[in-house]
Coordinates of C-alpha atoms in Angstrom, one line a residue:
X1 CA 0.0 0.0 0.0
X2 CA 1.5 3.2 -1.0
X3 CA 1.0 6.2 1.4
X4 CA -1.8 8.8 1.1
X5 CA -3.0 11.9 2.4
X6 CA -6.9 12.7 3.3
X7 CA -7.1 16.1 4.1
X8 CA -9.9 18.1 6.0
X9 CA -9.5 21.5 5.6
X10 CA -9.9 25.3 5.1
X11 CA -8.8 27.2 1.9
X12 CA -8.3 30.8 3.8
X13 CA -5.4 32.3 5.0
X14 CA -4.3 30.8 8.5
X15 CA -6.4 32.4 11.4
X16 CA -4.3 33.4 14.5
X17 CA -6.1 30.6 16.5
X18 CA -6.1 28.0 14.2
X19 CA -3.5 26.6 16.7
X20 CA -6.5 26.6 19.7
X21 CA -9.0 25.4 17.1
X22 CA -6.8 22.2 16.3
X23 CA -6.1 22.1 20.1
X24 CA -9.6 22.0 21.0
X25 CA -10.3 18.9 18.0
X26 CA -7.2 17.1 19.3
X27 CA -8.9 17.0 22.9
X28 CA -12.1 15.9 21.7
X29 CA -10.1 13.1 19.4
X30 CA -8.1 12.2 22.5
X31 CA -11.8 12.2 24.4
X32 CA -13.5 10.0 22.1
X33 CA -10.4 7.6 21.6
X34 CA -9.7 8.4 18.4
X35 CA -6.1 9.3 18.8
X36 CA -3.8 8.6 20.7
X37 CA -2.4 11.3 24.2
X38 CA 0.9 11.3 23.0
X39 CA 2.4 12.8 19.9
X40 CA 4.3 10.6 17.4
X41 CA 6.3 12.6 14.3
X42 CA 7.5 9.7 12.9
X43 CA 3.7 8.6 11.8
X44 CA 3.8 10.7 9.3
X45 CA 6.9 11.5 6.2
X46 CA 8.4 14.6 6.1
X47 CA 8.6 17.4 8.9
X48 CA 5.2 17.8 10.6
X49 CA 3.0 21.2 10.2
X50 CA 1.9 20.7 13.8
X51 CA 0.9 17.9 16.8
X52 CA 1.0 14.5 14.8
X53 CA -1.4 11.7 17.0
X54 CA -1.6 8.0 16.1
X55 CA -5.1 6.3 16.1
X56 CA -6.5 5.1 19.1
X57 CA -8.8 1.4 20.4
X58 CA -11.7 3.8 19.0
X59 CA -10.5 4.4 15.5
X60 CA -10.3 0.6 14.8
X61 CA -13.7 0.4 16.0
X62 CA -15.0 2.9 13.7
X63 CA -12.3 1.5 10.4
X64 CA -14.0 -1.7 10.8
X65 CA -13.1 -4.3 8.1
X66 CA -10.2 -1.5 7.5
X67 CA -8.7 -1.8 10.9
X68 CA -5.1 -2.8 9.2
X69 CA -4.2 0.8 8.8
X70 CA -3.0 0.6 12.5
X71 CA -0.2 -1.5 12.0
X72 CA 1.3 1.2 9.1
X73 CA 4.6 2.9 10.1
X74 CA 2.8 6.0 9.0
X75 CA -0.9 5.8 10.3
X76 CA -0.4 9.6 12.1
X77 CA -3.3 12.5 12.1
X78 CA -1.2 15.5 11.3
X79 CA -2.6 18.8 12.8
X80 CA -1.3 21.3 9.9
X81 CA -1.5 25.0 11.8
X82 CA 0.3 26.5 8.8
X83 CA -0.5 27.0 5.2
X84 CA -1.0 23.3 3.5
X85 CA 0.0 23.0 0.0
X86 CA -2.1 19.9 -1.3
X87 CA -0.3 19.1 -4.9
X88 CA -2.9 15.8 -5.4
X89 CA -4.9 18.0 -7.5
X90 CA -2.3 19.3 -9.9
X91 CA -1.1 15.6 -10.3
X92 CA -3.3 15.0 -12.8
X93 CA -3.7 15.0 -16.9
X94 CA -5.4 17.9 -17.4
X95 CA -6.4 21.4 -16.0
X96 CA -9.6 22.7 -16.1
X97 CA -10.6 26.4 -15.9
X98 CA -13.7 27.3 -14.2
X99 CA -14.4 30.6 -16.1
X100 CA -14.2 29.4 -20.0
X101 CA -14.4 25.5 -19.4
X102 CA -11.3 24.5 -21.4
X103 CA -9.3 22.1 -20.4
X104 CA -5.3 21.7 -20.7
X105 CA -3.9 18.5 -21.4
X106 CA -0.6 17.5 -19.9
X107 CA -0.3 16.6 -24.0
X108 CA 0.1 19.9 -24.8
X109 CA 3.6 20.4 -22.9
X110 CA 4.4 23.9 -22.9
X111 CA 0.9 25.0 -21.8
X112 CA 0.3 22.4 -19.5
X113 CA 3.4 23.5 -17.8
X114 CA 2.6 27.6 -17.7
X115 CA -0.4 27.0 -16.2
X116 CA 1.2 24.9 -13.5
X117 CA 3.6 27.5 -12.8
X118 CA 1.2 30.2 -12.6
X119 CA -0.4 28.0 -10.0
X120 CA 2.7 27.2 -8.2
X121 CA 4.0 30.8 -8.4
X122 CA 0.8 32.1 -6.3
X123 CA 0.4 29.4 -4.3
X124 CA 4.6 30.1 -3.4
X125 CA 3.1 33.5 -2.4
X126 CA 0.3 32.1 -0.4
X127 CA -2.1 33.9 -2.6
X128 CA -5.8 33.3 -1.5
X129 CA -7.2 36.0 -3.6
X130 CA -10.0 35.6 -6.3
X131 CA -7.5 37.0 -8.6
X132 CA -4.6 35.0 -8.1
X133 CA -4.2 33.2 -11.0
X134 CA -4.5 33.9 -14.4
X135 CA -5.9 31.3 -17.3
X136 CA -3.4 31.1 -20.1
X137 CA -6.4 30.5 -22.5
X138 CA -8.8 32.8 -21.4
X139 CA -6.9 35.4 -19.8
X140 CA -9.6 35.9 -16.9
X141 CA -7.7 35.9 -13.2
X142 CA -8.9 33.3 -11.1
X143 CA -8.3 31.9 -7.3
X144 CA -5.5 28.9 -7.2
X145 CA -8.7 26.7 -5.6
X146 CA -10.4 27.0 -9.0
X147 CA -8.3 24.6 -10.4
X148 CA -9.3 22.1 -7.9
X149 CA -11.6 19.4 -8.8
X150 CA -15.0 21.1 -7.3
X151 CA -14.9 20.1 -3.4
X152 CA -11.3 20.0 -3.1
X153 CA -9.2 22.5 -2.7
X154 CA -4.1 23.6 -3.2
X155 CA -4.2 25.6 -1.0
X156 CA -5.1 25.6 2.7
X157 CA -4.4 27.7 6.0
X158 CA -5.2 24.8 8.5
X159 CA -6.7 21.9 8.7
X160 CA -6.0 18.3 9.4
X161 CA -4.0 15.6 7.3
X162 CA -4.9 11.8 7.7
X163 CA -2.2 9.0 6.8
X164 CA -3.6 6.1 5.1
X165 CA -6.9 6.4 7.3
X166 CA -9.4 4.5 5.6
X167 CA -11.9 6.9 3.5
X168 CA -15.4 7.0 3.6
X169 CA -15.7 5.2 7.1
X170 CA -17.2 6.5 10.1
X171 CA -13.6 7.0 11.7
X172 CA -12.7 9.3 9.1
X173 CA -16.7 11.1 9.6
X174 CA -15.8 11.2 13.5
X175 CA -12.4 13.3 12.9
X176 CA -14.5 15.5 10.0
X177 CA -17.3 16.0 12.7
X178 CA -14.8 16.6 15.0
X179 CA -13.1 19.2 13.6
X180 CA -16.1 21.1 11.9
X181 CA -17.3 21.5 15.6
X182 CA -14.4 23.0 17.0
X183 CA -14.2 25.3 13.9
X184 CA -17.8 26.1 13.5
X185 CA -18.4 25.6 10.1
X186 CA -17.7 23.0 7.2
X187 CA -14.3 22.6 5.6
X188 CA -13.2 20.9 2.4
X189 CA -11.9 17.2 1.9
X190 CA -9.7 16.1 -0.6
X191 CA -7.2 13.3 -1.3
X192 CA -3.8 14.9 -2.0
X193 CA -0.1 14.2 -2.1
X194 CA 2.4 16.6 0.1
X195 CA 5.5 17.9 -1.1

């Protein structure tokens, strides 16, 4: 099994408490024995964004047939209070614009690649404005989020990173829940690769 990423998240700037917001979903996690007390930095690869927690007796309850994510080397929940750059969605074949509907193919080399750098360049700059980015076929400026698939999102100021946690299983709904209580209000999810 190759390692992935399932991010819950919030494509804003970082808030100057997303460090108590995390802190209050890490307690309730802790609470609910979803993660573990202790922090673990190695459940995760690379150099943490924040507190990383391995899952807990509750989260293989709540896996269910999927409980074998506990015995990965990397299983961690990584609380990101920094800017998250979430590259799954520019791993793909094509680019999509939002405003005129045209898509770029990876085929086409040289444009493929300008409108990944125009990407890259802003989200380098940590620009969440709605004018960030500018189409190279249309010309209209758009956000860097636009060209995420709709639901998913680059670039984030905080949220929470999950380690080959199972999708689409209630222990994955309990740390969504989770932190959408703490935060008071919905975020995004989105599979993604870091770099």
């Amino acid at each position: 099994m190759s390692d992935s990423v399932w991010y819950f998240a919030y494509p804003e700037p970082t808030p100057p408490d997303a460090a108590a917001l995390l802190g209050g979903t890490i307690a309730d996690l802790v609470g609910q024995g979803i993660i573990r007390r202790d922090q673990d930095p190695e459940a995760i690869l690379g150099e943490p964004r924040g507190p990383v927690h391995r899952p807990a007796q509750g989260a293989v309850a709540l896996a269910g047939p999927y409980d074998s994510f506990m015995e990965l080397l990397t299983n961690g929940a990584e609380f990101c209070g920094s800017l998250i750059f979430n590259y799954g969605p520019l791993n793909a074949g094509t680019l999509e614009c939002r405003h005129c509907g045209v898509t770029i193919s990876d085929q086409d080399t040289e444009a493929f690649d300008d409108q990944i750098n125009e990407i890259g360049e802003r989200v380098a700059d940590a620009d969440f404005s709605d004018g960030a980015v500018r189409c190279i076929t249309c010309g209209v400026d758009t956000a860097v989020n636009d060209w995420a698939a709709e639901g998913g999102f680059i670039l984030a100021g905080f949220g929470v990173g999950l380690w080959n946690w199972p999708y689409g299983t209630p222990v994955m709904d309990a740390v969504r829940d989770s932190l959408e209580r703490n935060v008071g209000r919905p975020g995004l999810a989105s599979d993604g690769y870091r770099i």
